[in-house]
Coordinates of C-alpha atoms and ligand atoms in Angstrom, one line a residue:
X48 CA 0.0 0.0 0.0
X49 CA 0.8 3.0 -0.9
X50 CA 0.7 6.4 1.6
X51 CA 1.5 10.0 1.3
X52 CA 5.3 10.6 0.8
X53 CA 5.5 6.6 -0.8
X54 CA 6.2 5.7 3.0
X55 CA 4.9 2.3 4.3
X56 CA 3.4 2.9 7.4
X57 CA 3.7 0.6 10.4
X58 CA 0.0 0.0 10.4
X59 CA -0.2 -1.3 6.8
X60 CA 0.5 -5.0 8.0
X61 CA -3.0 -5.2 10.1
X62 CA -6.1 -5.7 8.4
X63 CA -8.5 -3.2 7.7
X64 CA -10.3 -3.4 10.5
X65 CA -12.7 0.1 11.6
X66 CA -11.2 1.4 14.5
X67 CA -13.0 4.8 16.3
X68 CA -12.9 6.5 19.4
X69 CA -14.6 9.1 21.0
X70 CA -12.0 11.4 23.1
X71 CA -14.3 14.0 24.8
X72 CA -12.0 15.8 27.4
X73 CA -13.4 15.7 31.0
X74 CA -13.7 19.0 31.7
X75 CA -17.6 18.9 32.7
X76 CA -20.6 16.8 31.8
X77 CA -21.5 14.7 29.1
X78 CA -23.3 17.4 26.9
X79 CA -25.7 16.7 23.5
X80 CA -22.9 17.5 21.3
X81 CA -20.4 15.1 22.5
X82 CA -22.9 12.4 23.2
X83 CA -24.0 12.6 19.6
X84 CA -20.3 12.3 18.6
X85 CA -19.9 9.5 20.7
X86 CA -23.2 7.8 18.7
X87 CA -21.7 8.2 15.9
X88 CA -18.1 6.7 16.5
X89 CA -20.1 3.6 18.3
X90 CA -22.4 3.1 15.5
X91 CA -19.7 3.5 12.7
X92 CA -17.6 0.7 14.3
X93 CA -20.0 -1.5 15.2
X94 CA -22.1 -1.0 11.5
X95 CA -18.2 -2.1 10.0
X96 CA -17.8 -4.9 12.6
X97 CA -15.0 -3.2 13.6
X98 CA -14.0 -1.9 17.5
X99 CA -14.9 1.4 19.4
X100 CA -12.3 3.2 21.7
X101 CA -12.6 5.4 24.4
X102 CA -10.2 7.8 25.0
X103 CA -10.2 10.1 28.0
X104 CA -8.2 13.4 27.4
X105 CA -7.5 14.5 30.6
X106 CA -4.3 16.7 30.0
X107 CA -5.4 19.7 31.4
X108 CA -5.3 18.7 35.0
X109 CA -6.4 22.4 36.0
X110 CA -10.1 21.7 34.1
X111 CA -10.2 17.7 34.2
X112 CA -12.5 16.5 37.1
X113 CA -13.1 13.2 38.6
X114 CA -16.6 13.9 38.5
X115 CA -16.6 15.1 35.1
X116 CA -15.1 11.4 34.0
X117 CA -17.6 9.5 36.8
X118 CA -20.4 11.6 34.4
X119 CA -19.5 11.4 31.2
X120 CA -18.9 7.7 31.7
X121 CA -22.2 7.1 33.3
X122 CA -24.2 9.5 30.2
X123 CA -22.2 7.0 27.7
X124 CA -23.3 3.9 30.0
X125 CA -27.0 5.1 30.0
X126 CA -26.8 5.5 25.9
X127 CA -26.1 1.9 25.9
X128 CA -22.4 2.9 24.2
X129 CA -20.2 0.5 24.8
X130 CA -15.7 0.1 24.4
X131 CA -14.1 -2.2 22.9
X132 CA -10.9 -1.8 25.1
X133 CA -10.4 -0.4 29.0
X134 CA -10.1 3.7 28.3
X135 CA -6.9 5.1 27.6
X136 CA -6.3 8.3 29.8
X137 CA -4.5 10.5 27.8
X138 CA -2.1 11.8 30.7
X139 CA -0.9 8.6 31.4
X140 CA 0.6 8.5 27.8
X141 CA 3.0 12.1 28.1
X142 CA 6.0 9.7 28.3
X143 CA 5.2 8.2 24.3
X144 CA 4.2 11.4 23.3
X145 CA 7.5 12.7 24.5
X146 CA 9.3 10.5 22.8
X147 CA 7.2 10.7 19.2
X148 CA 9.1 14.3 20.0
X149 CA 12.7 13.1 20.1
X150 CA 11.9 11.2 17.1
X151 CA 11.2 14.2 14.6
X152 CA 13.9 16.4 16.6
X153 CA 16.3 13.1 15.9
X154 CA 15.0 12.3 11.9
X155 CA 15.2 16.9 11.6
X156 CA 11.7 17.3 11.1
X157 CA 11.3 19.1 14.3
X158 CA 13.3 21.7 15.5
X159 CA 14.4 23.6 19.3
X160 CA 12.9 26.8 19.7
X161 CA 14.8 28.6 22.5
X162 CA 12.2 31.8 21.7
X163 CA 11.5 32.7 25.0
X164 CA 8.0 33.9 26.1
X165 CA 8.8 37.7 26.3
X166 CA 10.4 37.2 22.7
X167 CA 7.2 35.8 21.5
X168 CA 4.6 37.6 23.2
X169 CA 6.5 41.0 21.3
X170 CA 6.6 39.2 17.9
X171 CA 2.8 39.2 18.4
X172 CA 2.2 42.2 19.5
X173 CA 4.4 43.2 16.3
X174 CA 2.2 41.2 14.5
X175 CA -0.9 42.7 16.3
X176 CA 0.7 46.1 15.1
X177 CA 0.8 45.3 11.7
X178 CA -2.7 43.8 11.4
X179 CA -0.7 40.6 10.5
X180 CA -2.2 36.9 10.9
X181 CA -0.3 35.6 14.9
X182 CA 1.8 32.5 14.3
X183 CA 5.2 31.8 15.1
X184 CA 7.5 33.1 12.3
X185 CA 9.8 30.5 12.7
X186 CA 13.0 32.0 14.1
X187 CA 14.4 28.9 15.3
X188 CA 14.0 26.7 12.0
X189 CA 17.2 27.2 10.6
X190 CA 19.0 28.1 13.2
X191 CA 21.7 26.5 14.6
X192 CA 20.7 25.6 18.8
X193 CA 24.6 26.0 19.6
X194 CA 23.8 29.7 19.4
X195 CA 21.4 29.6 22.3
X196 CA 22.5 29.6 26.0
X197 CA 24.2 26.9 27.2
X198 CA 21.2 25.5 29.3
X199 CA 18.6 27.7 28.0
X200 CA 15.3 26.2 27.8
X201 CA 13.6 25.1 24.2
X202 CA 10.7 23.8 23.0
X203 CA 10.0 21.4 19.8
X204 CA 8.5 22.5 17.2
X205 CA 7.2 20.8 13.6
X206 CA 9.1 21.6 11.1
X207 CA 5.9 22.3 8.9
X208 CA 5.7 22.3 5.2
X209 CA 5.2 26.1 4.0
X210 CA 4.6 25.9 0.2
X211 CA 1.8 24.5 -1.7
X212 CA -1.4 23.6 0.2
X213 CA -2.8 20.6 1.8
X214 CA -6.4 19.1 1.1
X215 CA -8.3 16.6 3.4
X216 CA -11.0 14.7 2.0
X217 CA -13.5 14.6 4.5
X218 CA -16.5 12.1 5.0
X219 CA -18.4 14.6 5.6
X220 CA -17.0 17.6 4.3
X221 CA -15.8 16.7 1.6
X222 CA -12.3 18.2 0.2
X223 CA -11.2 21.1 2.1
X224 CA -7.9 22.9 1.4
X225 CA -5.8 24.9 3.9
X226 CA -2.4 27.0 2.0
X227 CA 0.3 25.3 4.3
X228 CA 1.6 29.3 4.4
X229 CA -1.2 29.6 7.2
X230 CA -0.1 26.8 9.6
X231 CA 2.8 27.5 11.2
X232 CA 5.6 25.1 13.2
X233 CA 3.5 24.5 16.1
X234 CA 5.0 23.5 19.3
X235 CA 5.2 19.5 20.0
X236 CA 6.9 19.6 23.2
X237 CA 6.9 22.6 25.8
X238 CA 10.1 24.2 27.3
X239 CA 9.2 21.8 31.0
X240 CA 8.7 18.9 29.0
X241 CA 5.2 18.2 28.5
X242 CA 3.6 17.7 25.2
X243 CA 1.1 19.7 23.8
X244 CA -3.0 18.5 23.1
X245 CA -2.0 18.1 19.3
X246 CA 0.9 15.7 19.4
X247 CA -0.9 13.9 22.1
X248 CA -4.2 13.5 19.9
X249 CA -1.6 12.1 17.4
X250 CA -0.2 10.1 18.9
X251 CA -2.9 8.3 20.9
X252 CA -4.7 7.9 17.4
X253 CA -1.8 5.9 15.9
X254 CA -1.0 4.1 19.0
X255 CA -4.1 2.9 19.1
X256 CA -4.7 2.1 15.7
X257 CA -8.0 4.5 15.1
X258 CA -8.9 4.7 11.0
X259 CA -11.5 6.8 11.3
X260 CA -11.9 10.5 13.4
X261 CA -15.3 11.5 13.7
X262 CA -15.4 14.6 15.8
X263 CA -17.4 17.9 15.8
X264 CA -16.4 20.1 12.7
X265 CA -14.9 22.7 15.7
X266 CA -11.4 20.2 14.8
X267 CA -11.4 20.8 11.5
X268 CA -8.9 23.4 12.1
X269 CA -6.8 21.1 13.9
X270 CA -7.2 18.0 11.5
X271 CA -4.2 20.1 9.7
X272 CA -1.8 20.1 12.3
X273 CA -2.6 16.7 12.7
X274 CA -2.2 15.7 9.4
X275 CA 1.2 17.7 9.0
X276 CA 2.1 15.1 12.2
X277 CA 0.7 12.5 10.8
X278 CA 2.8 12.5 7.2
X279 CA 6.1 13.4 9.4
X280 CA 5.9 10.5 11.3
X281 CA 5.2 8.4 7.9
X282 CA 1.8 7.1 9.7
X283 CA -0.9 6.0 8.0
X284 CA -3.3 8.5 7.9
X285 CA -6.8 8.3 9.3
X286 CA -10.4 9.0 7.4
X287 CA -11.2 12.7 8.7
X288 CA -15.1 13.0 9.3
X289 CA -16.2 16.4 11.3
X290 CA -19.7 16.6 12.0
X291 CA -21.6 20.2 11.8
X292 CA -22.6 21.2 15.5
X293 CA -25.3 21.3 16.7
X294 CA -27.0 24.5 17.3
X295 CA -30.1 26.0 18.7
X296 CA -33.6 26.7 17.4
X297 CA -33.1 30.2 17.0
X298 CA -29.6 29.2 14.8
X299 CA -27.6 29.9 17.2
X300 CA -24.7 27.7 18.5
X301 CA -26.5 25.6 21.0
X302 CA -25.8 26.8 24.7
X303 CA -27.6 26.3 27.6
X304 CA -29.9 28.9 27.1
X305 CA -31.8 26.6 24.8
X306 CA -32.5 24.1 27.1
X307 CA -29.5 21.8 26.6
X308 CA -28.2 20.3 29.2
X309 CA -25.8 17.2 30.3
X310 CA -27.2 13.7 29.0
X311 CA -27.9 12.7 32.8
X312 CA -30.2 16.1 32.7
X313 CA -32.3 14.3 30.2
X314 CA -32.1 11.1 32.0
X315 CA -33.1 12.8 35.5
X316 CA -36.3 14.5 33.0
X317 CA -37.6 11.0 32.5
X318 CA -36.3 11.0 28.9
X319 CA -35.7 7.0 27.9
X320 CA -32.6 6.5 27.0
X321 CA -33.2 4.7 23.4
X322 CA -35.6 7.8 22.9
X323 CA -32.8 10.4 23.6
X324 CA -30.4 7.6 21.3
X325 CA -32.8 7.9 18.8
X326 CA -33.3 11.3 18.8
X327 CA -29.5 12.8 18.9
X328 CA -29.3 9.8 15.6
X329 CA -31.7 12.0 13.9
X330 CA -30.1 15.1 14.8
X331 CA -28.0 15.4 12.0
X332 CA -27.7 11.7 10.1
X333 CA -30.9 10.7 8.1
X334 CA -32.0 7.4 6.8
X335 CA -34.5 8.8 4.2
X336 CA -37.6 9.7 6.0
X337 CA -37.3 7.6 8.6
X338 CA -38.3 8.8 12.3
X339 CA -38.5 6.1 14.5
X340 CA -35.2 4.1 14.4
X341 CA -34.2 1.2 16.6
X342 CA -30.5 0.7 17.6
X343 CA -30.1 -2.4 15.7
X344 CA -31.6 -0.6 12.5
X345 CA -28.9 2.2 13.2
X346 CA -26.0 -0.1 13.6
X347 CA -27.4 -1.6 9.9
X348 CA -27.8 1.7 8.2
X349 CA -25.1 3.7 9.9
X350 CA -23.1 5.6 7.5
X351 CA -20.8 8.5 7.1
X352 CA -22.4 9.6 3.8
X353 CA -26.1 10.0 5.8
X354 CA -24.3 12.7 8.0
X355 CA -25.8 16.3 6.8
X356 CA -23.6 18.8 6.1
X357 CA -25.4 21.9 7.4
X358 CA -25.8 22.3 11.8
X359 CA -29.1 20.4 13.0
X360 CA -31.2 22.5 15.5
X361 CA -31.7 21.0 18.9
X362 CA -35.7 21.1 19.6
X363 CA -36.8 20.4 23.0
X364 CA -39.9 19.6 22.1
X365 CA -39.7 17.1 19.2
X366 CA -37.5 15.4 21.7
X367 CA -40.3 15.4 24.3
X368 CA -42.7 13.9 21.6
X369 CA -40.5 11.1 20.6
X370 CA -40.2 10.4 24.1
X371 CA -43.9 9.8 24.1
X372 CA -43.9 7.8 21.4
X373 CA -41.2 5.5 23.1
X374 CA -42.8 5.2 26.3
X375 CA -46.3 4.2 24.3
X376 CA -44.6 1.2 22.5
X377 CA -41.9 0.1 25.6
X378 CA -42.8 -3.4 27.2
X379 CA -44.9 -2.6 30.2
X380 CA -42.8 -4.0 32.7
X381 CA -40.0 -2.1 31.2
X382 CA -41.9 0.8 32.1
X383 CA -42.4 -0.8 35.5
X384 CA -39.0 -1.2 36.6
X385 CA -37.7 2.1 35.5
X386 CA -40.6 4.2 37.4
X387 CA -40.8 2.3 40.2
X388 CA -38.2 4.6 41.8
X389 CA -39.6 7.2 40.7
X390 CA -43.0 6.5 42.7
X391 CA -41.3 5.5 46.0
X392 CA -39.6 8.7 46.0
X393 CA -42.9 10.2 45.4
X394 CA -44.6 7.9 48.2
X395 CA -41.3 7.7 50.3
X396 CA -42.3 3.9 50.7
X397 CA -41.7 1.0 49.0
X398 CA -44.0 0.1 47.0
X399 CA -45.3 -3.6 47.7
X400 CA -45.5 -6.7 44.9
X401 CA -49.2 -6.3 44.8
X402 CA -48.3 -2.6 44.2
X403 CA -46.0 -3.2 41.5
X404 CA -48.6 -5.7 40.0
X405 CA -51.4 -3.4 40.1
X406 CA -49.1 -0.9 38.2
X407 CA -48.1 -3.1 35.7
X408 CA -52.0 -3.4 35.0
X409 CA -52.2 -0.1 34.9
X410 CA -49.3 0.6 32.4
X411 CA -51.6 0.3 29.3
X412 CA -53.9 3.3 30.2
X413 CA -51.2 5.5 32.0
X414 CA -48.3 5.3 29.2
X415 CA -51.0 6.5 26.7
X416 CA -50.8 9.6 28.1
X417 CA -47.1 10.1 29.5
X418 CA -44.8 12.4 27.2
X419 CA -41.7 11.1 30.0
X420 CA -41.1 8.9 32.9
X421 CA -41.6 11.2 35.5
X422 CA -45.1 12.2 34.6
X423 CA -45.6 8.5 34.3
X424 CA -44.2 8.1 38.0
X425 CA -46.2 11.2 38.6
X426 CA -50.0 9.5 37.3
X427 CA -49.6 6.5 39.1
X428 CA -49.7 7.6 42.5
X429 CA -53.6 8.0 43.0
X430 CA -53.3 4.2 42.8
X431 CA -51.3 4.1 45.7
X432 CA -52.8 7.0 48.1
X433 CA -54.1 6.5 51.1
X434 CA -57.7 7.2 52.2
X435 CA -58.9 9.7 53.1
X436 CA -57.3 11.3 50.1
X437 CA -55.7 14.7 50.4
X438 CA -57.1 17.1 47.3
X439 CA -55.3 19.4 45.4
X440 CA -56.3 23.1 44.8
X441 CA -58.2 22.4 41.4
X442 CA -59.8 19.6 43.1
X443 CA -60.8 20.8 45.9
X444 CA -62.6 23.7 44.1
X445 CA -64.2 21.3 41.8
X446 CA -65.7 19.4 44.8
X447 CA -68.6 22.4 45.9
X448 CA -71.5 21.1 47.1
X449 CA -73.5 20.8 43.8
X450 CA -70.6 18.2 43.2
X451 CA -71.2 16.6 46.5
X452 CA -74.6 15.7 45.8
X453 CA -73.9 14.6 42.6
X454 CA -71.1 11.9 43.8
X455 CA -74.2 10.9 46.4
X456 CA -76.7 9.8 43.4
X457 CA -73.2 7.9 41.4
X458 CA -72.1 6.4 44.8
X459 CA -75.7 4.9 45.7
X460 CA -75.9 3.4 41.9
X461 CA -72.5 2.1 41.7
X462 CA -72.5 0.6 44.8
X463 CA -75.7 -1.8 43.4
X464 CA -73.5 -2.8 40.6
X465 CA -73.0 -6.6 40.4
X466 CA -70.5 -6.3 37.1
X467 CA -67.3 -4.2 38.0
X468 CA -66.3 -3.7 34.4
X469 CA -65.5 -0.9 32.1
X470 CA -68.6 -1.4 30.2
X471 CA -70.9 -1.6 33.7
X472 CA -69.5 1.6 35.4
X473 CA -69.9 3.7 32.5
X474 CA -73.7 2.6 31.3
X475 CA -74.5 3.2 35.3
X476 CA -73.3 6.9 35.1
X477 CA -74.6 7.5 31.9
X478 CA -77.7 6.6 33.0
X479 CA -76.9 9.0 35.8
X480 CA -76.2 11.8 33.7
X481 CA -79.1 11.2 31.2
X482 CA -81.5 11.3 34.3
X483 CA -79.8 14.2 35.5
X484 CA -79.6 15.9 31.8
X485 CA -75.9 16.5 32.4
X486 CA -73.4 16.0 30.3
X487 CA -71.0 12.9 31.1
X488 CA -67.6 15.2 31.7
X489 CA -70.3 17.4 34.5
X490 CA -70.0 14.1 36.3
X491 CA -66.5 12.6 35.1
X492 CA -65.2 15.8 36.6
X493 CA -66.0 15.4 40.3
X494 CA -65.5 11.3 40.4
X495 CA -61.4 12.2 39.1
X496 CA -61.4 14.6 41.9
X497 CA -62.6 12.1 44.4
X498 CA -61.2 9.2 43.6
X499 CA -58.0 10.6 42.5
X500 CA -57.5 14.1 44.7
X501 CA -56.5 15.5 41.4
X502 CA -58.2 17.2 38.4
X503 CA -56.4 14.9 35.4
X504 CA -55.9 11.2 35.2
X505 CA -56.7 8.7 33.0
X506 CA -60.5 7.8 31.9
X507 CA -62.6 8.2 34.7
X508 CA -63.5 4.3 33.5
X509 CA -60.2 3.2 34.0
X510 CA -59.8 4.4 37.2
X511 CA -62.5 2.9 38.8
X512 CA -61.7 -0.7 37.4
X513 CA -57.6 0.0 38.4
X514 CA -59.0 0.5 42.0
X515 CA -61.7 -1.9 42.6
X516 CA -65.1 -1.3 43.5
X517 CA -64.2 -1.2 47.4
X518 CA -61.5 1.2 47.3
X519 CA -63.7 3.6 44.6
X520 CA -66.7 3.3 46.5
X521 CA -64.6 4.2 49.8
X522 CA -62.9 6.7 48.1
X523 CA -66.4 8.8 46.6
X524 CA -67.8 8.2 50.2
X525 CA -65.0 9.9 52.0
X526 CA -66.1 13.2 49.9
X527 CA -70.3 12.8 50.3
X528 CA -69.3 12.8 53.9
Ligands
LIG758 N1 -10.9 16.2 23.4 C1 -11.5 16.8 22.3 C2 -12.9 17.4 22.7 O1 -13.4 17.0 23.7 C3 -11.8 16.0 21.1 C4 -10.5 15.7 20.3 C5 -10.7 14.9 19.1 O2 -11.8 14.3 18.9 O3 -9.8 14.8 18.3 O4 -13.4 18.3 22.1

């Protein structure tokens, strides 16, 4: 095989197997953006057969956390993403990186800067003055070191290629062309030794073997650089793909000002997590028209060339909607399980197997309604309340004494019902309301508030059969009272 420069790189001999990574740097919470990023480097692997890497870049000890890893782990473990290898922590790695730098100084395709920082922070200002693009003019490349200090410290620096220009083709970008005049000899290695975020990035790509660098378009700037490294080093070089960001609904670049947050944010909002995968899929790869896509369908349609190239808008609200629609076709006792907290938060109890069982009958009815788990949560405790049942504010004015004496006449004819069932209940107050000439929400209205303490819940019906003719007779009684 054949590779920029005619070079064989050491990679050629292994097969041509997908390798990707995500590398987010753990500087704070797993946001949309990188999440998305992270999709789409698990997808792409696993649609090739191929493996997915985890990389954690955690060089800037002043901003990495702990608890920014501990989160962006666990918002990568709720997406269901999953590595093919432990992580690599990128600052465990500064003694490789520092010798990739000996290398080029050794084969001359790096250089020692002994520029100190006053010297450069004038040659910008210079530049400043003359309204010149800041880079590093190279003062060191040709220069002979024995005319620094004896001692003096240096930094390495890439001996860059200045003439012509260099094009990427990008997955998604397509080709993109940068003059090589505008990148100057960055630094590889700093005066006290430590190597700089763009050799590392190298580095840690080749070292682990990664073919393909799907990242927000934010690096397309710095796929340059990298490149420059990339073809000094005689590497084989990787398929670029950068992804547009996302931004907000107004167009802007999505902050939190338009309601995005941390994946865990979602999570804690009762969004499901294959609705949230499912949705950050969509934001920005298409599969024709298709809305509703399962993980497995991903992993067989994933491909770079369904990546858009213009920013997808974040929307709150479509997000919300699919979320609805993922919690009306999830297994009930899916549903079960992942509310059940939820409820005994809102109960502060445990909730008992007959509870569980009763809510598991009740899923069909109360995950028509639900646009997220925690309104599901939320619906489900009138099963659970005790009598007498406090009422809330709407309920309570809903209850006046014309409603009182209504629940009276429903009470005395439901209690002579033989047939507890959907179909018995709602002739009996239909008949009610007929006699009455009411209409049937006049009396639906006052029944939720009594048997529920609340003004909305599912069909008034429903409710009734969920709790049994004992506990909704008890329940209207408590009110007549
Ligand atoms: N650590 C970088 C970030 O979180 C990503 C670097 C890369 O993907 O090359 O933005």
């Amino acid at each position: 095989m054949d590779y920029h420069r005619g070079t064989t790189s050491v990679n050629d001999i292994s097969s041509d197997q997908v390798v990707t990574r995500f590398a987010p740097s753990p500087t704070g919470f797993l946001h949309i953006g990188g999440a998305r990023t992270a999709m789409f480097n698990w997808l792409y692997a696993r649609h090739h057969g191929g493996k997915a890497l985890l990389r954690i870049e955690d060089t800037d000890k002043a901003r990495s956390t702990q608890e920014a890893i501990d989160a962006i782990m666990e918002g990568l473990d709720w997406l269901g993403l999953d590595w093919d290898e432990e992580p690599v922590f990128q600052s465990q790695r500064a003694e490789r990186h520092a010798e990739v730098a000996q290398e080029l100084l050794a084969s001359g395709k790096a250089y020692k800067c002994f520029a100190t920082p006053d010297e450069l922070a004038a040659m910008r200002e210079q530049q400043r003055a003359e309204k010149k693009p800041m880079r590093y003019d190279g003062r060191w490349r040709d220069r002979d070191p024995a005319e620094a200090s004896e001692g003096a410290p240096y930094a390495i620096r890439l001996k860059t290629e200045q003439r012509g220009k260099t094009t990427i083709t990008d997955a998604v970008q397509g080709e993109v062309s940068v003059q090589n005049s505008e990148i100057d000899d960055f630094i590889l290695l700093r005066s006290d030794g430590t190597p700089t975020y763009m050799l590392a990035v190298v580095v840690d790509d080749h070292d682990m073997g990664v073919t393909h660098l799907i990242r927000g378009d934010d690096h397309l700037n710095n796929a340059f650089r990298q490149l420059e490294l990339v073809r000094a080093m005689d590497w084989k070089e990787p398929v670029y793909a950068h992804i547009p960001l996302i931004h907000g609904n107004d167009g802007a670049k999505l902050s939190k000002r338009h309601g995005a947050l941390g994946v865990e944010a979602y999570r804690d909002m009762g969004i499901m997590a294959d609705a949230m995968f499912n949705y950050l899929l969509r934001l920005g790869w298409g599969h024709g028209d298709d809305e509703i896509i399962s993980r497995d369908q991903a992993t067989e349609w994933f491909e770079l060339s369904g990546v858009g190239k213009s920013p997808s808008r974040f929307d709150a609200k479509k997000l919300q909607n699919l979320n609805g629609q993922y919690i009306r076709e999830a297994a009930n006792t899916e549903l079960v399980s992942l509310i059940t907290p939820g409820i005994e938060r809102l109960l502060d109890g445990k909730l008992t197997l007959a509870n569980i069982d009763l809510l598991a009958q009740a899923m069909p009815v109360l995950k028509s309604r639900a646009k997220n788990l925690l309104e599901l949560a939320e619906s489900s405790v009138f099963l659970y309340k005790n009598r007498p049942l406090g009422l809330d504010e709407k309920a309570q004015t809903l209850l006046d004494a014309d409603a009182r004496h209504l629940l009276e006449s429903i009470h005395a004819a439901l209690a002579k019902l033989e047939d507890w069932t959907i179909e018995a209940t709602e002739d009996c107050v239909k008949a009610i309301a007929e006699a009455a000439e009411l209409g049937l929400g006049k009396l639906a209205q006052p029944m939720r508030a009594a048997l529920t303490g609340s003004t909305s819940s599912p069909g008034i019906f429903d409710v009734l059969i969920l709790l049994g003719k004992e506990e909704s007779l008890a329940r209207l009684e408590d009110q007549i009272k």
